[in-house]
Structures are given as C-alpha cells and as structure tokens.
XYZ file of C-alpha atoms in Angstrom:
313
model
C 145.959 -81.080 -29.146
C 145.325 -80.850 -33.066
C 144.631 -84.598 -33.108
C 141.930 -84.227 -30.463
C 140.207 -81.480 -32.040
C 139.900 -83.412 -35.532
C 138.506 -86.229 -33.599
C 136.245 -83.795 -31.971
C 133.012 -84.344 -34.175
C 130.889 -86.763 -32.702
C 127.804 -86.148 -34.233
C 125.955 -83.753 -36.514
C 123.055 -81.302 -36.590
C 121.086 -81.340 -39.268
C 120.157 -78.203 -39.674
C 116.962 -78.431 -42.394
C 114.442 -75.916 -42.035
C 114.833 -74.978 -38.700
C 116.139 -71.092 -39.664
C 111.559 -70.918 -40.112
C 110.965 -71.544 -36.493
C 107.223 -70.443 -36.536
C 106.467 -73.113 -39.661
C 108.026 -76.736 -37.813
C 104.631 -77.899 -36.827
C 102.878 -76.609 -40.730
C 106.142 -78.126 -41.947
C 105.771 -81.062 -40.203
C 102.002 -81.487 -41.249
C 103.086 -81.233 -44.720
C 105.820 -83.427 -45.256
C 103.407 -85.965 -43.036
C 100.946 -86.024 -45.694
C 103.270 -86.092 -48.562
C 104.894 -89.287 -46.702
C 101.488 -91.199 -46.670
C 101.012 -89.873 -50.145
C 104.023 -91.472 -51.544
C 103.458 -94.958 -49.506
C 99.646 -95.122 -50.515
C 100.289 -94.082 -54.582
C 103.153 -96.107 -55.088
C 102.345 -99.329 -52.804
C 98.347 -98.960 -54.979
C 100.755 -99.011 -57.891
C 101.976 -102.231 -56.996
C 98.840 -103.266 -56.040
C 97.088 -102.662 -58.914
C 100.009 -103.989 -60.865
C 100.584 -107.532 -58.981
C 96.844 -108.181 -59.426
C 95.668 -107.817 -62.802
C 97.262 -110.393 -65.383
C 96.600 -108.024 -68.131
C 99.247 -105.558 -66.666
C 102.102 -108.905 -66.417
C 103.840 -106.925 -69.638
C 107.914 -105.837 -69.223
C 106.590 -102.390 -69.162
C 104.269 -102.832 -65.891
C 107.109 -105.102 -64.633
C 109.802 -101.956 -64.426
C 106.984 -99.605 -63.114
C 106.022 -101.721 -60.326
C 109.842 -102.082 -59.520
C 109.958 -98.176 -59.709
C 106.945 -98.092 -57.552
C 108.725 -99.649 -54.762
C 111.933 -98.128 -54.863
C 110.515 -94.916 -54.647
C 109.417 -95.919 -51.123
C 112.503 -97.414 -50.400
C 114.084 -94.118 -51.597
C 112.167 -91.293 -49.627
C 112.124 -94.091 -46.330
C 115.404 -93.551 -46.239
C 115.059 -89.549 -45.611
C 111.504 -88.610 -44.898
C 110.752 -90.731 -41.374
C 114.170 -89.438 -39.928
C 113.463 -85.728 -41.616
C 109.441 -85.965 -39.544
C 110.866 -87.337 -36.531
C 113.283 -84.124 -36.013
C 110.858 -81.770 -36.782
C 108.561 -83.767 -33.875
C 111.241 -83.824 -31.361
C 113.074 -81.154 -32.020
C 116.178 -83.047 -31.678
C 118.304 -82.502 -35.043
C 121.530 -84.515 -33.974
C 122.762 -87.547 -35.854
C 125.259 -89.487 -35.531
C 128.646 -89.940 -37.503
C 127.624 -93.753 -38.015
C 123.752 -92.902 -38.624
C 124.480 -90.343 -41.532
C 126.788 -92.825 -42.928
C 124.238 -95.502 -43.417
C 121.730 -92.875 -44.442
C 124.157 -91.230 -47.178
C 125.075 -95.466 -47.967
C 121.431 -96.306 -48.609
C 120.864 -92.550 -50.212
C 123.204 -93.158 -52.828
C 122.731 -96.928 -53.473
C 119.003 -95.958 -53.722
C 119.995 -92.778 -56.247
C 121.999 -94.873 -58.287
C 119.380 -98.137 -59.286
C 116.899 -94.777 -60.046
C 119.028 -93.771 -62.578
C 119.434 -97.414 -63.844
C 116.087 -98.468 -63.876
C 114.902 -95.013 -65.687
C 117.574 -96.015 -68.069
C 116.129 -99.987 -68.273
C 112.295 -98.080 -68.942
C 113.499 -96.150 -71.299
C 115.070 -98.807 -73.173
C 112.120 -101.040 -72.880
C 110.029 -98.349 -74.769
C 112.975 -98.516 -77.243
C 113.055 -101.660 -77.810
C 108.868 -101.752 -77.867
C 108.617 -98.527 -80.278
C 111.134 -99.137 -82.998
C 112.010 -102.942 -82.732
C 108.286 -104.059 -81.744
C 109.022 -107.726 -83.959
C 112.225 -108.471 -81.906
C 110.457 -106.770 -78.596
C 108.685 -110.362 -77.221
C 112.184 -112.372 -77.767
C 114.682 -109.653 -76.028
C 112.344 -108.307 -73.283
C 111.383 -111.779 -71.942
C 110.731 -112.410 -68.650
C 114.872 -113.418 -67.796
C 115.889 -110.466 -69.513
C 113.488 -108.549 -67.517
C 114.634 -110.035 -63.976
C 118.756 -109.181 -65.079
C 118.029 -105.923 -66.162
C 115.972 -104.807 -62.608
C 118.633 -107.049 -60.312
C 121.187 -105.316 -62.407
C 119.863 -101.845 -61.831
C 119.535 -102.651 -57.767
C 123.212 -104.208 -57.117
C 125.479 -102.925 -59.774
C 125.958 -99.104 -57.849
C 126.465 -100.818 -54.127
C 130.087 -101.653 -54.437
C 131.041 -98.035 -55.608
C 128.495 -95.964 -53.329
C 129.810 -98.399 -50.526
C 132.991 -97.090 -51.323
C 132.480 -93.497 -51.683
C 130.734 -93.363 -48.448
C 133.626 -94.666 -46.342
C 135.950 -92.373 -48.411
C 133.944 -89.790 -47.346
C 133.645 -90.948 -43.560
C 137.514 -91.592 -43.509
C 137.534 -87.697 -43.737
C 138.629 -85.683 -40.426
C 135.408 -83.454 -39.456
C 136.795 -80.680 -37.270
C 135.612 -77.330 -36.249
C 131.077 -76.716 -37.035
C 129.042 -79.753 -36.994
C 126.406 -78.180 -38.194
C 125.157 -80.063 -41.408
C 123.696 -77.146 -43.554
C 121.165 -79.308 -45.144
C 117.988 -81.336 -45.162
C 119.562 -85.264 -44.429
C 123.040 -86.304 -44.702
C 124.501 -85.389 -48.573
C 127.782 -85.597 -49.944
C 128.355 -81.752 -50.885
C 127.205 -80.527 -47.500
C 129.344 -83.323 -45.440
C 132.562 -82.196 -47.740
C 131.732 -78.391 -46.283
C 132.314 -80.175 -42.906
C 135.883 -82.065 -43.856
C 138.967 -80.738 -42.335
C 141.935 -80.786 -44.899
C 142.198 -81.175 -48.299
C 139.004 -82.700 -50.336
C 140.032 -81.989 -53.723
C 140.216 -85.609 -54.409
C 136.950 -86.751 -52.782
C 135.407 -83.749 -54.830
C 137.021 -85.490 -58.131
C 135.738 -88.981 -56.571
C 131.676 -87.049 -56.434
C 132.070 -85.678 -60.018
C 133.614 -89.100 -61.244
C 130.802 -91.225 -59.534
C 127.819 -88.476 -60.819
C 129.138 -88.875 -64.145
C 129.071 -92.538 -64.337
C 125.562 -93.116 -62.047
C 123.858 -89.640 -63.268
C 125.202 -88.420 -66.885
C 125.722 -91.787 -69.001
C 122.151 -92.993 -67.932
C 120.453 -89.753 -68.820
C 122.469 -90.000 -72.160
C 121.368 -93.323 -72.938
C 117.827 -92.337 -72.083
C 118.248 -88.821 -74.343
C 119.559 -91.388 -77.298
C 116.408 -93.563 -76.952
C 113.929 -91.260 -76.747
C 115.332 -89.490 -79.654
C 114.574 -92.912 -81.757
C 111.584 -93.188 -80.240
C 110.075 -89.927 -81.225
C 111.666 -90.147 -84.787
C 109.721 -93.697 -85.208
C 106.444 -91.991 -83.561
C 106.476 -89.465 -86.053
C 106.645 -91.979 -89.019
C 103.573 -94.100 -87.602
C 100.417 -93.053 -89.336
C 98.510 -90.529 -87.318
C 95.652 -92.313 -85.201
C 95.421 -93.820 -81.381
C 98.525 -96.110 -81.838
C 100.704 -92.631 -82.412
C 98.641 -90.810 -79.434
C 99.156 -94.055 -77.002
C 102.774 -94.278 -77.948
C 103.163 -90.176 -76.941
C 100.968 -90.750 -73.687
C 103.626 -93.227 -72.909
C 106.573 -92.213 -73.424
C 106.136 -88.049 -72.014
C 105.332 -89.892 -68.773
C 108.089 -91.170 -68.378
C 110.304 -87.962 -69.366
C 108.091 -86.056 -67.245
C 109.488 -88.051 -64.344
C 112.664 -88.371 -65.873
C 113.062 -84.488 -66.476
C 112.382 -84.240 -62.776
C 114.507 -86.447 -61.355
C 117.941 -86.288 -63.540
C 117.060 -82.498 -63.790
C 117.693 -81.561 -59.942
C 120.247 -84.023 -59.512
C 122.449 -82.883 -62.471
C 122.452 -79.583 -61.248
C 123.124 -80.530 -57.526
C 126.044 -82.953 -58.242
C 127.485 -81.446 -61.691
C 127.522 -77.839 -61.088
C 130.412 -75.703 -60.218
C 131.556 -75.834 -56.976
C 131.949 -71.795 -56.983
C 128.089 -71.924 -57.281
C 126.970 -74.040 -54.339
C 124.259 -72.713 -52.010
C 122.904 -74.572 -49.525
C 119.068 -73.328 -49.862
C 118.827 -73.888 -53.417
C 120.417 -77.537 -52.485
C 117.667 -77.787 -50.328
C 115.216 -77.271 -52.729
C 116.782 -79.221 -55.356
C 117.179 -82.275 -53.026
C 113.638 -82.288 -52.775
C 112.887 -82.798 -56.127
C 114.831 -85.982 -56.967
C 114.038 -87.311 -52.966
C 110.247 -85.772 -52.176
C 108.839 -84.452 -55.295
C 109.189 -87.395 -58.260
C 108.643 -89.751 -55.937
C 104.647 -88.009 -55.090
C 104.333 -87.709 -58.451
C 105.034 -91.012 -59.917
C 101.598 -92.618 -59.383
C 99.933 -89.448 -61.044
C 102.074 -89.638 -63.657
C 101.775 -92.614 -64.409
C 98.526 -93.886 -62.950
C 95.913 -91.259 -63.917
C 97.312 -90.781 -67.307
C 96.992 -94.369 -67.901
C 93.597 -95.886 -69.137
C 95.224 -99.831 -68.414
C 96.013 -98.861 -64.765
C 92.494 -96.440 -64.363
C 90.478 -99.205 -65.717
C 92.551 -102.330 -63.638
C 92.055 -99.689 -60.686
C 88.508 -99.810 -61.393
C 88.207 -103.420 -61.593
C 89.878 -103.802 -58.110
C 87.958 -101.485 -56.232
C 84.637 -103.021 -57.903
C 83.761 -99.197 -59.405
C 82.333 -101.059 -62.621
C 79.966 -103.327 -60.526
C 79.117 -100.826 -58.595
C 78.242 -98.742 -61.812
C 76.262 -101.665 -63.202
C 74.251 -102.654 -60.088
C-alpha cells in the first residue's frame, strides 16, 4: 500500500496565479503582450545586428547571441504559462515538467556564462584594448558562445533526473509559476537533504563564480575608466558597460536570492515574483537596455527601416 501511494503522482498542477481568479483573462492579456514584446525586441536585435557590417564586432556578436537565448529562455515558460491561463487547465505532466525544468536550467546556466563571456569581452576591450583584436578574434568568439551553450547540459541533465528519481507522494499541487527545483523538492516524499546540497552545489558553480568573475571585471573596468581622460571615449565606455550591469543586476540579483537563500526563508509568492525577474522581466528589457541606449544600434535601426531617407526626401 505505501509503494502505491508514492507512485501515486501522476501529474502536477501548477498552481501560478490562479489564487486571483477575477484577474486570469487581465493576466493573460498581459503576459500576451510581454511575450510578443520579448520575441519582437530581441529577434529586431538580431535583425538589426545580422544586417549591418558595422555592428560584425565581438561585442555585437555576444549580444545577438544573448538576443536569442532570451527567446529561447522565456519559450520555454511563457507559451505553456498563456496556454493555462486560456484553458484553464493547469495540469502537467511528470515527463512535461521534467523537460521544462531540463531546458529551464540548461537555458539559466549559458545566461550566466554568456553574461560572464560579455563581461569579459568589455575587459579585455577596456583595459587590454592593444591585445583586444588578437584574443577576441572571431574563433575565440565562436568557443567562448558554444562554450557558454553546452558546457551546463551534462550537469543540469543530471540534476533534473536526480530530481525526477525522487518519490512525489501526498499534494501535487506545484505552488509555483512553471516547474522549479525548490517548489518540486516541497513535493518529494523522503529525505531531500542531499538533492538540496546537489541545488546549492550546482547554484554555486552556474550562479556565484560567474557573477564573481563578472564583479572582478567590472571592477578593472571602472578603475581603467576612471584613469581615461574625461571626454566621449570615458562617457561611451560608462554607457557601455552600466548596460550591461543593469541587466546583469537583474538577472543574477533574483536568482541569487531564489537559489542561495536559506531554506528557513522560502515563500512561494516572493518566488513567484523573483522567478519573474530572471525568466519575464530581463528578458523585456534587454532590447531597451541595450538598443535605445545605443547610438550604433539606433542609427543601424534607422538605416534599416529607411528613417534617414525618409528624413532626407
């Protein structure tokens, strides 16, 4: 009898935002047009980027690479997220959230890379500009962003069947927005001190030493800033690099304190909110960022929807 009830959990219910039963349809609206947000700014992004020559740089190279794992990243989440709050149907399945968490994770983990490769790309640009067109050459360019994609799969690959080879017994009810690691732990029968070590271990290693080695090169960045004479070359190199920690700040930010807190803290509606940020939030504001508060991408923008000839005519 105790090994049918531990085989008991079928599926899950995501459970979301559905405790706001008057707001499904405004919620629904909402995340709609964030959804088309992300797709349209980042895929112009790319756009923009694959079309003008003058933007074929190392720099532009990473960004566009961003661009489009950001809508790898929230595709992952958001489609499943609008077609529950359509239907009204919040079940999953066991195998479904497992490929959702797998891709999830994989997905998290080449963000925190590929910050780590753009922040080291500004590094290397900043304070070793004369060594900056031998190291950042186009190979160099291609290993670091294949790097940053492949190198977490084998480990997130793992953690998600270490998590699935977990007994979930008693509520299926999955207290969250999409299928997470904290929230499917809640669910696990038995002990899950181990698989709790496993989360911390894997954060530490995906989430903490990137956002170290991007703290350590911004620190060198903004000490050789401040020693460059003051005029546009100064102002460009700020413009540049707070765009980056702006996004940066946002997305290592909410998922530091979602993975790396104390467990006695955990809440899951301040998860919810915080899983927003690093999956919803960074990825709407990434063309802003870094599209309006750059004059190469306004004025390649520009070029490609013909504003200038337009203005000239």
């Amino acid at each position: 009898m105790g090994e049918r009830n531990l085989t008991i959990v079928k599926e899950f219910v995501i459970q979301g935002f559905y405790d706001l039963p008057n707001l499904q349809d405004l919620l629904f609206g909402i995340f709609t047009v964030i959804y088309m947000s992300i797709l349209m700014g980042n895929g112009l992004m790319i756009i923009v980027i694959k079309n003008d020559p003058t933007l074929h740089t190392p720099m532009y190279f990473f960004l566009g690479n961003f661009s489009f794992l950001e809508i790898c990243y929230t595709s992952v989440i958001l489609p499943r997220m609008l077609m529950n709050f359509w239907t009204r149907n919040r079940n999953i399945s066991l195998v479904a959230c497992a490929v959702q968490l797998c891709f999830l994770l994989i997905l998290g983990a080449t963000e925190c890379f590929l910050l780590a490769v753009m922040a080291y790309d500004r590094y290397m640009a900043i304070c070793k500009p004369l060594y900056y067109p031998v190291i950042m050459n186009q190979k160099t360019c291609i290993q670091l962003v294949v790097g940053s994609w492949i190198c977490g799969i084998p480990v997130q690959i793992g953690q998600t069947c270490q998590i699935f080879s977990l007994p979930f017994c008693g509520s299926n009810k999955l207290n969250h927005v999409f299928c997470d690691v904290l929230p499917l732990l809640k669910l696990a029968c038995g002990d899950t001190s181990i698989n709790e070590l496993c989360v911390y271990a894997v954060a530490v290693l995906f989430v903490t030493v990137p956002f170290l080695f991007i703290t350590w090169s911004y620190v060198n960045i903004i000490a050789t800033i401040l020693n460059l004479p003051v005029g546009m070359g100064r102002l460009k190199a700020f413009s540049t690099c707070s765009s980056h920690l702006i996004v940066v700040a946002l997305f290592f930010g909410s998922g530091i304190v979602t993975y790396l807190r104390p467990k006695s803290t955990y809440s899951p509606g301040t998860d919810k909110v915080l899983s927003l940020f690093y999956t919803v939030v960074t990825p709407v504001f990434n063309p802003l960022i870094y599209g309006l508060r750059n004059k190469d991408v306004i004025v390649s923008l520009k070029k490609i929807l013909g504003v200038g000839r337009w203005h000239n005519e």
